[in-house]
Amino acid sequence: MGKKKILVCLTGGIALYKAALVVRGLLKAGFELEIAMTKDAQKFVTPLTFSSLIKKKVHTDEEWFKSDEVLHIKLADWSDAIIVIPATANILTKMAVGLTDNLVSASILASQATKYVIPAMNQKMLTAPATQRNFQRLKADGVQFLSPVKGLLAEGYSGDGRLPEPPEIISWLIDRLETENKKDLVGKKVLVSAGSTVEPLDPVRYLSNNSTGKMGFAIAKIAQQRGAEVTLVAGPNQLALPNRVNYQPIKTARQMEQKMLEFYQQADFVIMAAAVADFRPAKTAEQKIKKQELDQLTLRLVRNPDILAELGRKKQKQLLVGFAAETQELLHNATQKMQQKKVDLLVANDVSRHDIGFGTSQNEVVFLQPDVAPELLSKRSKEKIADKIFDLLMDLNRQRRK
Ligand SMILES: Cc1cc2nc3c(=O)[nH]c(=O)nc-3n(C[C@H](O)[C@H](O)[C@H](O)COP(=O)(O)O)c2cc1C
């Protein structure tokens, strides 16, 4: 794999001088950089400082409208990651609403790469409700922040809002940039359930639900990409099988239960993304039920095993993740489920919305963990949600070992 390409966006804060050392650190670590500066940033430090460091031209608004190419799209497409340092209150606001009135803000909006933002500003600007709202919004969009620290501010008094020192910034960035193509699940066994179960009424009819398996398949795919040994237990589906997973197709909830238990003991991370039918017909007719014989048909249903609760009860070393598909009172119902089923992480989503959840390729979820405030992850691909699930599991795993 070639060097990771990073667009460094510099905005007009007093701490901009520290960004020169960060740029030097990133170059030393082997990253390929392009730099874009706002007009106001250039009032604090000249582009010459940065162009001398990276040995190429620094991009500015002047070049933007003179370029033969659409420069903000070119930079956005080129970059594997974007760093904003020091991030002003101004650029945070622009990012939060998607404003594109200069090269820096337009490139950021146009890019789908991960954004690493390192803000610095006076404490009064930092604690302003608007800035805090911007943080919340951007975090929900997946932006990664290195928080400002307390210390002497440019205004001559102590407070919150200082840019951390360059060595701390460099190691935070390198840590994250290098794990973006991470193989951190090597040696881990991941067990995933996906899709719906089908509960036969007779040889041709069944009870089921709308789950297509996309979320569980995305989880299996990401786990495999990050190096895990993956077992995927899935109900009937129309999806392409992810590479190199141990695929265990099933039909009924009871078959799923059996397969999950078979692979449970060896697993490190277990993710129940399947929508298991709660009930099944008490009897499955051996022959097709004929309508001529009946005016009415009353079905008697019996409870299926609660696989997630069973896995919760049998938990030893495993970290267990459950999903809650709710149509109302999402947080309340999901919190109850988390507690009752003894899961370490519950991923809740609102399946009454048509743009997310069942059958779509995107989802918006809330993560619930015992004793941790709920965390919203705004709408994004199911792969990105899967990636975040494993980040959280790896964090939990590290905390356990402490
Ligand atoms: C001396 C001085 C220092 C400033 N320091 C900061 C700062 O640390 N953080 C910040 O958010 N804004 C700071 N500002 C305000 C920004 O420079 C101003 O909002 C500017 O419009 C930001 O533009 P940009 O985000 O396009 O670079 C400062 C302004 C001046 C004049």
Short mmCIF file of C-alpha atoms and ligand atoms in Angstrom, two decimals:
data_model
loop_
_atom_site.label_atom_id
_atom_site.label_comp_id
_atom_site.label_asym_id
_atom_site.label_seq_id
_atom_site.Cartn_x
_atom_site.Cartn_y
_atom_site.Cartn_z
CA MET A 1 0.00 0.00 0.00
CA GLY A 2 1.29 3.50 -0.86
CA LYS A 3 1.70 6.38 1.55
CA LYS A 4 -1.48 7.74 3.06
CA LYS A 5 -2.49 11.05 1.46
CA ILE A 6 -3.59 13.78 3.81
CA LEU A 7 -5.04 17.20 3.16
CA VAL A 8 -4.08 19.53 6.01
CA CYS A 9 -6.46 22.48 6.32
CA LEU A 10 -5.13 25.48 8.23
CA THR A 11 -7.50 28.09 9.61
CA GLY A 12 -6.99 31.45 11.26
CA GLY A 13 -6.26 30.87 14.92
CA ILE A 14 -3.45 32.17 17.05
CA ALA A 15 -2.18 28.59 17.56
CA LEU A 16 -1.41 28.20 13.86
CA TYR A 17 2.34 28.43 14.49
CA LYS A 18 2.13 25.04 16.22
CA ALA A 19 0.75 23.48 13.03
CA ALA A 20 4.17 23.84 11.39
CA LEU A 21 5.63 21.34 13.85
CA VAL A 22 2.69 19.00 13.34
CA VAL A 23 3.23 19.14 9.56
CA ARG A 24 6.89 18.32 10.08
CA GLY A 25 5.97 15.36 12.35
CA LEU A 26 3.54 13.97 9.76
CA LEU A 27 6.12 14.28 6.98
CA LYS A 28 8.65 12.48 9.14
CA ALA A 29 6.13 9.70 9.76
CA GLY A 30 5.92 9.20 5.98
CA PHE A 31 2.53 10.70 5.09
CA GLU A 32 2.05 12.54 1.81
CA LEU A 33 0.61 16.00 2.42
CA GLU A 34 -1.21 18.75 0.59
CA ILE A 35 -1.94 21.94 2.48
CA ALA A 36 -4.79 24.41 2.06
CA MET A 37 -4.94 27.67 4.02
CA THR A 38 -7.79 30.10 4.58
CA LYS A 39 -7.30 33.79 3.84
CA ASP A 40 -7.29 34.59 7.56
CA ALA A 41 -4.83 31.79 8.37
CA GLN A 42 -2.34 33.52 6.07
CA LYS A 43 -2.48 36.59 8.33
CA PHE A 44 -1.03 34.53 11.19
CA VAL A 45 1.66 32.51 9.36
CA THR A 46 2.62 32.90 5.71
CA PRO A 47 2.15 30.07 3.21
CA LEU A 48 5.92 30.25 2.66
CA THR A 49 6.55 28.53 6.01
CA PHE A 50 4.41 25.56 5.00
CA SER A 51 5.42 25.39 1.34
CA SER A 52 9.06 25.28 2.48
CA LEU A 53 8.24 22.36 4.76
CA ILE A 54 6.34 20.27 2.21
CA LYS A 55 8.39 21.48 -0.77
CA LYS A 56 5.35 22.31 -2.84
CA LYS A 57 2.81 25.04 -3.28
CA VAL A 58 0.23 25.63 -0.54
CA HIS A 59 -3.33 25.91 -1.86
CA THR A 60 -5.20 29.16 -1.27
CA ASP A 61 -8.43 30.83 -2.36
CA GLU A 62 -6.45 32.87 -4.91
CA GLU A 63 -5.50 29.71 -6.74
CA TRP A 64 -9.01 28.26 -6.35
CA PHE A 65 -10.72 30.41 -8.96
CA LYS A 66 -7.72 30.57 -11.27
CA SER A 67 -7.17 26.83 -11.47
CA ASP A 68 -8.08 24.96 -14.68
CA GLU A 69 -9.33 22.14 -12.50
CA VAL A 70 -12.07 22.10 -9.89
CA LEU A 71 -9.56 22.31 -7.10
CA HIS A 72 -11.78 21.54 -4.09
CA ILE A 73 -13.05 18.35 -5.73
CA LYS A 74 -9.54 17.39 -6.81
CA LEU A 75 -8.22 17.81 -3.27
CA ALA A 76 -11.22 16.03 -1.75
CA ASP A 77 -10.86 13.05 -4.10
CA TRP A 78 -7.10 12.89 -3.61
CA SER A 79 -7.12 12.73 0.17
CA ASP A 80 -7.43 9.62 2.32
CA ALA A 81 -7.92 11.82 5.39
CA ILE A 82 -8.39 15.48 6.24
CA ILE A 83 -6.86 17.28 9.21
CA VAL A 84 -8.10 20.70 10.31
CA ILE A 85 -5.63 22.48 12.57
CA PRO A 86 -6.08 24.77 14.40
CA ALA A 87 -9.81 24.57 13.80
CA THR A 88 -11.43 27.96 14.39
CA ALA A 89 -14.95 28.39 15.77
CA ASN A 90 -15.68 29.69 12.28
CA ILE A 91 -14.66 26.54 10.38
CA LEU A 92 -16.50 24.34 12.90
CA THR A 93 -19.68 26.29 12.15
CA LYS A 94 -19.14 25.99 8.43
CA MET A 95 -18.50 22.25 8.69
CA ALA A 96 -21.55 21.75 10.88
CA VAL A 97 -23.89 23.37 8.34
CA GLY A 98 -22.02 22.49 5.15
CA LEU A 99 -21.05 26.02 4.13
CA THR A 100 -18.54 26.23 1.27
CA ASP A 101 -17.40 29.83 0.87
CA ASN A 102 -13.68 29.12 0.55
CA LEU A 103 -11.33 26.41 -0.66
CA VAL A 104 -10.88 24.86 2.78
CA SER A 105 -14.57 24.54 3.63
CA ALA A 106 -15.51 23.39 0.11
CA SER A 107 -12.80 20.69 0.10
CA ILE A 108 -13.91 19.46 3.52
CA LEU A 109 -17.56 19.22 2.46
CA ALA A 110 -16.68 17.45 -0.80
CA SER A 111 -14.56 14.81 0.91
CA GLN A 112 -15.83 11.49 2.19
CA ALA A 113 -12.57 10.82 4.02
CA THR A 114 -12.38 10.82 7.80
CA LYS A 115 -11.89 14.30 9.23
CA TYR A 116 -9.58 14.87 12.21
CA VAL A 117 -10.25 18.21 13.78
CA ILE A 118 -8.11 19.93 16.40
CA PRO A 119 -9.86 23.06 17.63
CA ALA A 120 -8.32 25.94 19.56
CA MET A 121 -9.99 29.14 20.69
CA ASN A 122 -10.66 31.34 23.65
CA GLN A 123 -12.61 29.61 26.42
CA LYS A 124 -15.55 31.95 25.91
CA MET A 125 -15.84 30.93 22.27
CA LEU A 126 -15.30 27.26 23.15
CA THR A 127 -18.05 27.10 25.76
CA ALA A 128 -20.54 29.15 23.73
CA PRO A 129 -23.72 27.11 23.13
CA ALA A 130 -23.31 27.44 19.35
CA THR A 131 -19.80 25.94 19.44
CA GLN A 132 -20.94 23.13 21.71
CA ARG A 133 -23.85 22.42 19.35
CA ASN A 134 -21.40 22.28 16.45
CA PHE A 135 -19.27 19.73 18.30
CA GLN A 136 -22.29 17.51 18.93
CA ARG A 137 -23.40 17.71 15.35
CA LEU A 138 -19.97 17.05 13.89
CA LYS A 139 -19.34 14.13 16.23
CA ALA A 140 -22.62 12.61 15.09
CA ASP A 141 -21.34 13.04 11.51
CA GLY A 142 -18.30 10.95 12.39
CA VAL A 143 -15.77 13.79 12.73
CA GLN A 144 -12.95 12.90 15.14
CA PHE A 145 -11.82 15.53 17.62
CA LEU A 146 -8.75 16.03 19.72
CA SER A 147 -10.08 18.24 22.51
CA PRO A 148 -8.42 21.51 23.46
CA VAL A 149 -6.60 21.59 26.80
CA LYS A 150 -6.53 23.94 29.78
CA GLY A 151 -3.64 26.37 30.09
CA LEU A 152 -2.47 29.89 29.40
CA LEU A 153 -4.49 31.41 26.57
CA ALA A 154 -3.24 34.03 24.12
CA GLU A 155 -5.34 36.60 25.99
CA GLY A 156 -3.01 36.28 28.98
CA TYR A 157 -5.19 34.29 31.35
CA SER A 158 -5.64 30.63 32.03
CA GLY A 159 -8.59 28.72 30.60
CA ASP A 160 -9.82 25.93 28.37
CA GLY A 161 -9.29 26.14 24.62
CA ARG A 162 -5.53 25.79 24.09
CA LEU A 163 -4.24 23.65 21.27
CA PRO A 164 -2.47 20.58 22.72
CA GLU A 165 1.29 20.53 22.23
CA PRO A 166 2.55 19.24 18.84
CA PRO A 167 4.01 15.92 20.09
CA GLU A 168 0.63 15.01 21.59
CA ILE A 169 -1.16 16.01 18.40
CA ILE A 170 1.27 14.07 16.23
CA SER A 171 0.94 10.85 18.20
CA TRP A 172 -2.88 11.17 18.33
CA LEU A 173 -2.99 11.65 14.56
CA ILE A 174 -0.53 8.88 13.72
CA ASP A 175 -2.40 6.50 15.97
CA ARG A 176 -5.63 7.14 14.15
CA LEU A 177 -4.30 7.47 10.63
CA GLU A 178 -2.40 4.22 10.85
CA THR A 179 -5.33 2.28 12.21
CA GLU A 180 -7.65 3.47 9.47
CA ASN A 181 -6.65 0.49 7.39
CA LYS A 182 -6.55 -1.46 10.55
CA LYS A 183 -5.92 -5.10 11.08
CA ASP A 184 -6.62 -4.91 14.79
CA LEU A 185 -8.94 -7.93 14.88
CA VAL A 186 -6.24 -10.42 13.90
CA GLY A 187 -6.48 -13.34 16.34
CA LYS A 188 -10.06 -12.49 17.31
CA LYS A 189 -13.00 -14.79 16.64
CA VAL A 190 -16.17 -12.97 15.68
CA LEU A 191 -19.58 -14.63 15.57
CA VAL A 192 -22.35 -12.75 13.73
CA SER A 193 -26.00 -13.54 13.15
CA ALA A 194 -27.79 -11.88 10.25
CA GLY A 195 -31.12 -11.62 8.51
CA SER A 196 -34.50 -12.98 9.41
CA THR A 197 -35.55 -16.42 10.48
CA VAL A 198 -38.40 -18.21 8.73
CA GLU A 199 -40.88 -20.29 10.66
CA PRO A 200 -42.77 -22.75 8.45
CA LEU A 201 -46.55 -23.11 8.57
CA ASP A 202 -46.57 -25.84 6.00
CA PRO A 203 -44.16 -26.98 3.28
CA VAL A 204 -44.70 -23.76 1.25
CA ARG A 205 -45.66 -21.02 3.73
CA TYR A 206 -43.87 -19.38 6.59
CA LEU A 207 -43.81 -16.53 9.11
CA SER A 208 -40.92 -14.11 8.82
CA ASN A 209 -40.02 -10.40 8.89
CA ASN A 210 -38.49 -7.66 6.78
CA SER A 211 -34.85 -8.11 7.72
CA THR A 212 -32.66 -8.62 4.64
CA GLY A 213 -29.40 -9.35 6.45
CA LYS A 214 -27.53 -6.30 5.14
CA MET A 215 -26.42 -5.08 8.57
CA GLY A 216 -25.13 -8.48 9.71
CA PHE A 217 -23.36 -9.05 6.40
CA ALA A 218 -21.70 -5.63 6.68
CA ILE A 219 -20.52 -6.56 10.18
CA ALA A 220 -19.09 -9.87 8.96
CA LYS A 221 -17.36 -8.12 6.05
CA ILE A 222 -15.73 -5.43 8.20
CA ALA A 223 -14.67 -7.93 10.87
CA GLN A 224 -13.02 -10.04 8.18
CA GLN A 225 -11.32 -6.98 6.64
CA ARG A 226 -9.96 -6.01 10.03
CA GLY A 227 -8.41 -9.46 10.35
CA ALA A 228 -10.90 -11.46 12.42
CA GLU A 229 -11.87 -15.08 11.92
CA VAL A 230 -15.58 -14.74 11.19
CA THR A 231 -18.53 -17.09 11.48
CA LEU A 232 -21.73 -15.78 9.92
CA VAL A 233 -25.01 -17.48 10.85
CA ALA A 234 -27.68 -16.16 8.53
CA GLY A 235 -31.27 -16.73 7.56
CA PRO A 236 -32.36 -16.91 3.90
CA ASN A 237 -31.04 -13.87 2.02
CA GLN A 238 -30.17 -12.52 -1.43
CA LEU A 239 -26.80 -11.03 -0.50
CA ALA A 240 -23.30 -11.60 -1.81
CA LEU A 241 -21.30 -13.58 0.69
CA PRO A 242 -18.35 -11.66 2.19
CA ASN A 243 -14.94 -13.15 1.44
CA ARG A 244 -13.44 -15.80 3.68
CA VAL A 245 -16.15 -16.15 6.28
CA ASN A 246 -17.41 -19.39 7.78
CA TYR A 247 -20.97 -19.24 6.45
CA GLN A 248 -23.66 -21.13 8.33
CA PRO A 249 -27.05 -20.79 6.62
CA ILE A 250 -30.11 -21.54 8.73
CA LYS A 251 -33.85 -21.12 8.42
CA THR A 252 -35.59 -21.24 11.78
CA ALA A 253 -34.88 -19.54 15.10
CA ARG A 254 -34.16 -22.90 16.67
CA GLN A 255 -31.58 -23.68 14.00
CA MET A 256 -30.02 -20.27 14.57
CA GLU A 257 -29.90 -20.89 18.32
CA GLN A 258 -28.15 -24.22 17.76
CA LYS A 259 -25.52 -22.69 15.44
CA MET A 260 -24.90 -19.69 17.70
CA LEU A 261 -24.35 -21.98 20.68
CA GLU A 262 -22.08 -24.23 18.63
CA PHE A 263 -19.66 -21.35 17.92
CA TYR A 264 -20.26 -19.28 21.07
CA GLN A 265 -17.65 -20.72 23.41
CA GLN A 266 -14.70 -19.94 21.13
CA ALA A 267 -15.92 -16.47 20.14
CA ASP A 268 -14.45 -13.22 21.46
CA PHE A 269 -17.07 -10.87 19.99
CA VAL A 270 -20.63 -11.96 19.33
CA ILE A 271 -23.00 -9.73 17.40
CA MET A 272 -26.67 -10.65 17.16
CA ALA A 273 -27.80 -8.57 14.19
CA ALA A 274 -30.45 -11.07 13.10
CA ALA A 275 -34.13 -10.31 13.47
CA VAL A 276 -35.22 -13.56 15.07
CA ALA A 277 -38.92 -14.38 14.90
CA ASP A 278 -40.31 -14.23 18.44
CA PHE A 279 -42.98 -16.82 17.70
CA ARG A 280 -43.39 -19.86 15.50
CA PRO A 281 -46.44 -21.89 14.58
CA ALA A 282 -47.14 -24.48 17.29
CA LYS A 283 -47.48 -27.07 14.53
CA THR A 284 -46.09 -27.21 11.03
CA ALA A 285 -48.52 -28.95 8.71
CA GLU A 286 -46.90 -31.82 6.87
CA GLN A 287 -48.89 -31.11 3.71
CA LYS A 288 -49.88 -27.78 2.19
CA ILE A 289 -52.90 -26.37 4.05
CA LYS A 290 -55.86 -26.41 1.64
CA LYS A 291 -58.22 -23.46 1.67
CA GLN A 292 -61.16 -25.63 0.58
CA GLU A 293 -61.08 -27.37 3.92
CA LEU A 294 -61.34 -24.12 5.88
CA ASP A 295 -63.52 -21.03 6.28
CA GLN A 296 -61.12 -19.53 8.75
CA LEU A 297 -57.66 -20.41 9.84
CA THR A 298 -56.55 -19.80 13.40
CA LEU A 299 -52.86 -20.09 14.00
CA ARG A 300 -51.52 -21.00 17.41
CA LEU A 301 -48.07 -19.61 17.94
CA VAL A 302 -45.51 -20.55 20.56
CA ARG A 303 -42.50 -18.61 21.77
CA ASN A 304 -39.19 -19.09 20.06
CA PRO A 305 -36.03 -19.22 22.16
CA ASP A 306 -34.70 -15.77 23.12
CA ILE A 307 -31.23 -16.33 21.67
CA LEU A 308 -29.76 -13.02 22.81
CA ALA A 309 -30.91 -13.53 26.42
CA GLU A 310 -29.54 -17.07 26.36
CA LEU A 311 -26.16 -15.86 25.10
CA GLY A 312 -26.22 -13.16 27.81
CA ARG A 313 -26.79 -15.80 30.49
CA LYS A 314 -24.03 -18.05 29.14
CA LYS A 315 -21.53 -15.23 28.71
CA GLN A 316 -17.98 -15.84 29.92
CA LYS A 317 -15.15 -14.00 28.14
CA GLN A 318 -17.31 -12.88 25.22
CA LEU A 319 -18.32 -9.32 24.51
CA LEU A 320 -21.94 -9.46 23.42
CA VAL A 321 -23.68 -7.00 21.10
CA GLY A 322 -27.42 -6.88 20.56
CA PHE A 323 -29.59 -4.90 18.16
CA ALA A 324 -32.89 -3.31 19.05
CA ALA A 325 -35.22 -2.55 16.16
CA GLU A 326 -37.88 -0.30 17.60
CA THR A 327 -40.81 1.60 16.16
CA GLN A 328 -41.49 3.75 19.24
CA GLU A 329 -39.80 4.96 22.42
CA LEU A 330 -36.46 3.91 21.01
CA LEU A 331 -34.24 4.86 23.95
CA HIS A 332 -36.53 3.58 26.66
CA ASN A 333 -37.15 0.20 25.03
CA ALA A 334 -33.54 -0.24 24.01
CA THR A 335 -32.23 0.56 27.49
CA GLN A 336 -34.55 -2.05 28.96
CA LYS A 337 -33.39 -4.59 26.43
CA MET A 338 -29.74 -3.88 27.18
CA GLN A 339 -30.28 -4.48 30.88
CA GLN A 340 -32.48 -7.55 30.53
CA LYS A 341 -30.30 -9.33 27.99
CA LYS A 342 -26.98 -8.56 29.71
CA VAL A 343 -25.37 -7.24 26.55
CA ASP A 344 -22.20 -5.14 26.57
CA LEU A 345 -23.33 -2.97 23.69
CA LEU A 346 -26.78 -2.40 22.28
CA VAL A 347 -27.28 -0.89 18.85
CA ALA A 348 -30.72 0.66 18.62
CA ASN A 349 -32.41 1.82 15.45
CA ASP A 350 -35.79 3.15 14.48
CA VAL A 351 -37.31 0.75 11.97
CA SER A 352 -40.39 2.88 11.43
CA ARG A 353 -38.29 5.19 9.21
CA HIS A 354 -38.15 4.25 5.54
CA ASP A 355 -34.75 5.79 4.79
CA ILE A 356 -32.83 3.64 7.27
CA GLY A 357 -32.98 0.17 8.81
CA PHE A 358 -34.49 -2.89 7.12
CA GLY A 359 -33.38 -3.39 3.55
CA THR A 360 -31.58 -0.07 3.12
CA SER A 361 -27.82 0.29 2.82
CA GLN A 362 -27.68 3.02 5.45
CA ASN A 363 -28.62 3.20 9.06
CA GLU A 364 -28.73 5.69 11.89
CA VAL A 365 -28.21 4.17 15.30
CA VAL A 366 -27.84 4.93 18.98
CA PHE A 367 -25.19 3.02 20.91
CA LEU A 368 -26.06 2.10 24.46
CA GLN A 369 -23.61 0.71 26.96
CA PRO A 370 -24.13 0.11 30.67
CA ASP A 371 -23.21 3.25 32.63
CA VAL A 372 -22.30 5.25 29.52
CA ALA A 373 -24.37 8.07 27.99
CA PRO A 374 -26.14 7.02 24.77
CA GLU A 375 -24.21 7.93 21.63
CA LEU A 376 -25.95 8.80 18.37
CA LEU A 377 -24.27 7.89 15.12
CA SER A 378 -25.91 9.87 12.32
CA LYS A 379 -27.02 8.27 9.08
CA ARG A 380 -24.21 6.46 7.26
CA SER A 381 -23.42 3.22 5.48
CA LYS A 382 -23.89 -0.04 7.35
CA GLU A 383 -20.17 -0.74 6.80
CA LYS A 384 -19.27 2.47 8.66
CA ILE A 385 -21.61 1.50 11.49
CA ALA A 386 -20.00 -1.94 11.61
CA ASP A 387 -16.57 -0.30 11.81
CA LYS A 388 -17.69 1.81 14.75
CA ILE A 389 -19.08 -1.26 16.53
CA PHE A 390 -15.64 -2.90 16.39
CA ASP A 391 -13.94 0.33 17.55
CA LEU A 392 -16.20 0.29 20.60
CA LEU A 393 -15.63 -3.43 21.20
CA MET A 394 -11.87 -2.97 20.99
CA ASP A 395 -12.14 -0.09 23.51
CA LEU A 396 -14.17 -2.31 25.85
CA ASN A 397 -11.66 -5.09 25.38
CA ARG A 398 -8.79 -2.78 26.33
CA GLN A 399 -10.67 -1.49 29.40
CA ARG A 400 -11.22 -5.07 30.53
CA ARG A 401 -7.54 -5.87 30.36
CA LYS A 402 -6.59 -2.84 32.51
C1 LIG B 1 -5.45 37.91 16.98
C2 LIG B 1 -6.57 36.97 16.66
C3 LIG B 1 -6.56 35.72 17.19
C4 LIG B 1 -7.59 34.84 16.91
N1 LIG B 1 -7.56 33.56 17.44
C5 LIG B 1 -8.56 32.71 17.19
C6 LIG B 1 -8.53 31.40 17.73
O1 LIG B 1 -7.60 30.98 18.41
N2 LIG B 1 -9.57 30.58 17.48
C7 LIG B 1 -10.63 30.98 16.73
O2 LIG B 1 -11.55 30.18 16.55
N3 LIG B 1 -10.67 32.20 16.18
C8 LIG B 1 -9.67 33.08 16.39
N4 LIG B 1 -9.70 34.33 15.85
C9 LIG B 1 -10.84 34.70 14.99
C10 LIG B 1 -10.66 34.13 13.58
O3 LIG B 1 -9.42 34.52 13.05
C11 LIG B 1 -11.79 34.60 12.72
O4 LIG B 1 -12.99 34.03 13.16
C12 LIG B 1 -11.55 34.28 11.26
O5 LIG B 1 -12.61 34.79 10.50
C13 LIG B 1 -11.41 32.80 11.01
O6 LIG B 1 -11.38 32.54 9.65
P1 LIG B 1 -11.09 31.10 9.04
O7 LIG B 1 -11.85 30.13 9.88
O8 LIG B 1 -11.61 31.18 7.64
O9 LIG B 1 -9.63 30.90 9.05
C14 LIG B 1 -8.67 35.23 16.09
C15 LIG B 1 -8.65 36.51 15.54
C16 LIG B 1 -7.62 37.38 15.82
C17 LIG B 1 -7.64 38.74 15.20
#
